[in-house]
XYZ file of C-alpha atoms in Angstrom:
260
model
C 34.305 -19.659 33.500
C 34.869 -18.406 37.074
C 37.317 -19.999 39.434
C 37.996 -19.709 43.194
C 40.400 -21.150 45.753
C 37.865 -23.783 46.601
C 37.776 -25.118 43.046
C 39.621 -28.393 42.621
C 40.427 -27.950 38.935
C 42.420 -25.482 36.902
C 41.699 -24.158 33.415
C 43.985 -24.352 30.428
C 45.678 -20.991 29.866
C 45.729 -21.457 26.100
C 43.597 -18.539 24.764
C 41.458 -20.639 22.460
C 41.065 -23.617 24.793
C 39.996 -22.637 28.342
C 39.142 -26.271 29.130
C 39.220 -27.877 32.569
C 42.443 -29.745 33.236
C 42.463 -33.425 34.010
C 45.017 -36.205 33.850
C 48.266 -34.470 32.922
C 49.085 -30.743 32.595
C 52.054 -28.715 31.459
C 53.252 -26.194 34.069
C 55.664 -23.376 33.232
C 58.066 -21.272 35.314
C 55.991 -18.175 34.413
C 53.083 -19.668 36.441
C 50.940 -20.815 33.506
C 49.406 -24.200 32.951
C 48.214 -25.892 29.793
C 46.311 -29.018 28.919
C 48.231 -32.029 27.712
C 47.108 -31.517 24.076
C 48.234 -27.911 23.660
C 51.308 -28.303 25.950
C 52.615 -31.206 23.886
C 52.094 -29.254 20.670
C 53.501 -25.912 21.809
C 56.474 -27.107 23.819
C 57.749 -29.656 21.306
C 59.400 -26.829 19.349
C 62.680 -25.196 20.311
C 63.066 -22.650 21.695
C 59.897 -23.030 23.724
C 57.689 -19.957 24.068
C 54.824 -19.608 26.564
C 51.551 -19.279 24.557
C 50.042 -17.112 27.320
C 52.723 -14.462 27.990
C 55.272 -15.165 25.215
C 58.086 -15.733 27.765
C 61.109 -17.751 26.708
C 61.330 -21.096 28.518
C 64.937 -22.181 28.014
C 65.697 -23.630 31.452
C 65.724 -27.340 32.159
C 62.904 -27.123 34.660
C 61.031 -24.172 33.119
C 58.483 -26.653 31.733
C 57.249 -29.614 33.757
C 54.629 -32.177 32.836
C 52.757 -32.934 36.060
C 50.194 -35.536 36.996
C 47.179 -33.778 38.471
C 45.878 -36.804 40.357
C 49.007 -38.567 41.691
C 48.859 -41.901 43.445
C 49.107 -42.334 47.198
C 52.586 -43.824 46.868
C 53.768 -40.719 45.000
C 52.283 -38.439 47.652
C 54.047 -40.419 50.376
C 57.445 -40.295 48.723
C 57.676 -36.979 46.854
C 58.519 -34.867 49.936
C 59.826 -37.562 52.125
C 63.229 -36.798 53.740
C 62.989 -33.062 53.150
C 63.344 -30.607 55.975
C 60.154 -28.966 57.150
C 61.219 -25.568 55.876
C 61.790 -27.028 52.444
C 58.414 -28.753 52.589
C 56.791 -25.477 53.628
C 58.663 -23.594 50.918
C 57.531 -26.090 48.289
C 53.992 -25.958 49.643
C 53.921 -22.148 49.722
C 55.147 -21.973 46.145
C 52.512 -24.460 45.056
C 49.838 -22.415 46.860
C 51.190 -19.220 45.288
C 50.871 -20.848 41.841
C 47.308 -21.806 42.641
C 46.514 -18.291 43.927
C 48.008 -16.772 40.780
C 45.873 -19.007 38.631
C 42.796 -17.940 40.588
C 43.742 -14.267 40.322
C 44.545 -14.639 36.650
C 41.204 -16.283 36.041
C 39.513 -13.516 37.991
C 41.288 -10.866 35.920
C 40.385 -12.717 32.739
C 36.746 -12.901 33.764
C 36.735 -9.194 34.576
C 38.295 -8.441 31.219
C 35.769 -10.620 29.464
C 32.947 -8.957 31.399
C 34.267 -5.482 30.601
C 34.638 -6.392 26.961
C 31.141 -7.859 26.885
C 29.805 -4.743 28.630
C 31.531 -2.520 26.069
C 30.126 -4.574 23.219
C 26.710 -4.452 24.867
C 26.877 -0.665 25.125
C 27.941 -0.425 21.505
C 25.116 -2.694 20.497
C 22.674 -0.652 22.587
C 23.953 2.515 20.941
C 23.596 0.990 17.496
C 20.163 -0.317 18.444
C 19.147 3.132 19.708
C 20.322 4.717 16.465
C 18.495 2.116 14.461
C 15.347 2.660 16.540
C 15.590 6.402 16.004
C 16.105 5.870 12.299
C 13.140 3.501 12.219
C 11.040 6.029 14.130
C 11.952 8.734 11.625
C 11.158 6.419 8.742
C 7.906 5.411 10.422
C 6.971 9.053 10.963
C 7.769 9.840 7.338
C 5.748 6.841 6.189
C 2.824 7.901 8.375
C 2.955 11.376 6.848
C 3.119 9.864 3.385
C 0.177 7.598 4.190
C -1.798 10.581 5.433
C -1.020 12.549 2.263
C -1.922 9.529 0.120
C -5.204 9.227 1.994
C -5.949 12.861 1.215
C -5.089 12.310 -2.429
C -7.275 9.197 -2.467
C -10.171 11.116 -0.933
C -9.720 13.834 -3.566
C -9.720 11.219 -6.321
C -12.843 9.656 -4.813
C -14.556 13.019 -4.812
C -13.545 13.709 -8.401
C -14.605 10.201 -9.395
C -17.998 10.771 -7.786
C -18.417 14.083 -9.626
C -17.364 12.528 -12.921
C -19.729 9.601 -12.337
C -22.624 11.982 -11.671
C -21.767 13.962 -14.806
C -21.545 10.793 -16.820
C -24.923 9.625 -15.542
C -26.423 13.014 -16.420
C -24.875 12.844 -19.880
C -26.248 9.331 -20.293
C -29.723 10.535 -19.330
C -29.446 13.413 -21.801
C -28.204 11.007 -24.431
C -31.173 8.694 -23.827
C -33.555 11.633 -24.170
C -31.880 12.780 -27.381
C -31.886 9.231 -28.703
C -35.621 8.897 -27.979
C -36.283 12.247 -29.619
C -34.174 11.275 -32.607
C -35.999 7.964 -32.970
C -39.395 9.649 -32.809
C -38.369 12.305 -35.378
C -36.892 9.642 -37.611
C -40.101 7.610 -37.439
C -42.182 10.687 -38.185
C -39.987 11.586 -41.162
C -40.290 8.037 -42.442
C -44.107 8.239 -42.248
C -44.176 11.652 -43.942
C -41.764 10.507 -46.628
C -43.876 7.442 -47.354
C -46.964 9.658 -47.741
C -45.118 11.978 -50.074
C -44.039 9.072 -52.243
C -47.632 7.763 -52.471
C -49.047 11.137 -53.662
C -46.840 11.432 -56.781
C -47.612 7.802 -57.518
C -51.364 8.548 -57.462
C -50.909 11.641 -59.628
C -48.781 9.594 -61.971
C -51.502 6.959 -62.277
C -54.028 9.648 -63.064
C -51.790 11.095 -65.746
C -51.298 7.647 -67.272
C -55.039 7.031 -67.357
C -55.622 10.426 -68.921
C -52.992 9.794 -71.550
C -54.498 6.437 -72.373
C -57.916 8.020 -72.671
C -56.598 10.730 -74.965
C -54.861 8.125 -77.076
C -58.055 6.101 -77.356
C -60.186 9.168 -78.315
C -60.154 10.087 -82.089
C -58.384 13.269 -82.973
C -61.370 14.438 -84.998
C -65.099 14.128 -84.491
C -66.733 11.445 -86.635
C -69.129 12.449 -89.421
C -72.561 10.932 -89.728
C -73.464 9.789 -93.284
C -77.061 9.066 -94.245
C -77.440 6.070 -96.510
C -81.066 5.073 -96.661
C -82.325 4.586 -93.106
C -78.893 3.833 -91.698
C -76.277 6.162 -90.298
C -72.647 5.339 -90.718
C -69.765 6.644 -88.686
C -67.039 7.658 -90.920
C -63.855 8.867 -89.342
C -61.762 11.133 -91.357
C -58.713 9.372 -89.931
C -58.776 5.678 -90.383
C -56.193 4.972 -87.651
C -58.170 6.991 -85.093
C -61.343 5.129 -85.837
C -59.577 1.808 -85.659
C -58.170 2.676 -82.298
C -61.505 3.855 -81.047
C -63.305 0.668 -82.111
C -60.612 -1.502 -80.576
C -60.856 0.459 -77.302
C -64.654 0.596 -77.280
C -65.674 -2.840 -78.544
C -62.809 -5.281 -78.532
C -65.228 -8.222 -78.970
C -66.617 -7.019 -82.332
C -65.104 -7.988 -85.610
C -62.848 -5.269 -86.908
C -64.033 -5.786 -90.471
C -67.707 -5.193 -89.624
C -68.895 -1.552 -89.608
C -70.823 -0.258 -86.685
C -74.475 0.267 -87.812
C -77.081 1.768 -85.613
C -80.538 1.017 -86.748
C -83.471 3.078 -85.716
């Protein structure tokens, strides 16, 4: 907080306070002033030490508690009866205290400004370094992104080639599957025909065997008895089989007679 000769208030010289003074203030012989709160706390101990410059305040009037807004009666009586030179000396010392406070405040503000400027430069330097680091990281990330894009394009190209190959293989597979199905169907038809032909030949063989079994092993002899001719088989079983096969409706006990 800046301060000039035209300001009507002083600031507490306690480093952590810096508040405007009002009411009562503690004034020291080393030209420092403190608010009533910090002056009462700091100067209650013995020996008293100035919080601003660490000077020893052992004299009786080295520390004075002053009223900053005295009454009119006090103003009228405080310097009454003193010679003019004493009044001027007191006044000049009071003005010198005020000028010191203004100069001290000015020096403090310059120190604070210099310190803030130094911190600002350090922060700008750190910020510049961080920006450079971020730029390098950003450049590296851009390069990485570019390389990843190239890799992605290569993968896309390979994926497209693989997809085309897969589609071609699928088409070939469909053709082979169709060809396989047609060949399988043809083989099934041919196999069915081959199975029917042995079955037909087998039926023929069965019929032939049955016919051979039904036919007598020997030729029958014709016997003439009167006007009738009798079949007489030399083998009774063969004749029996023949008559059963030829005329199942006739009585087996009746001979077959052919009359002319």
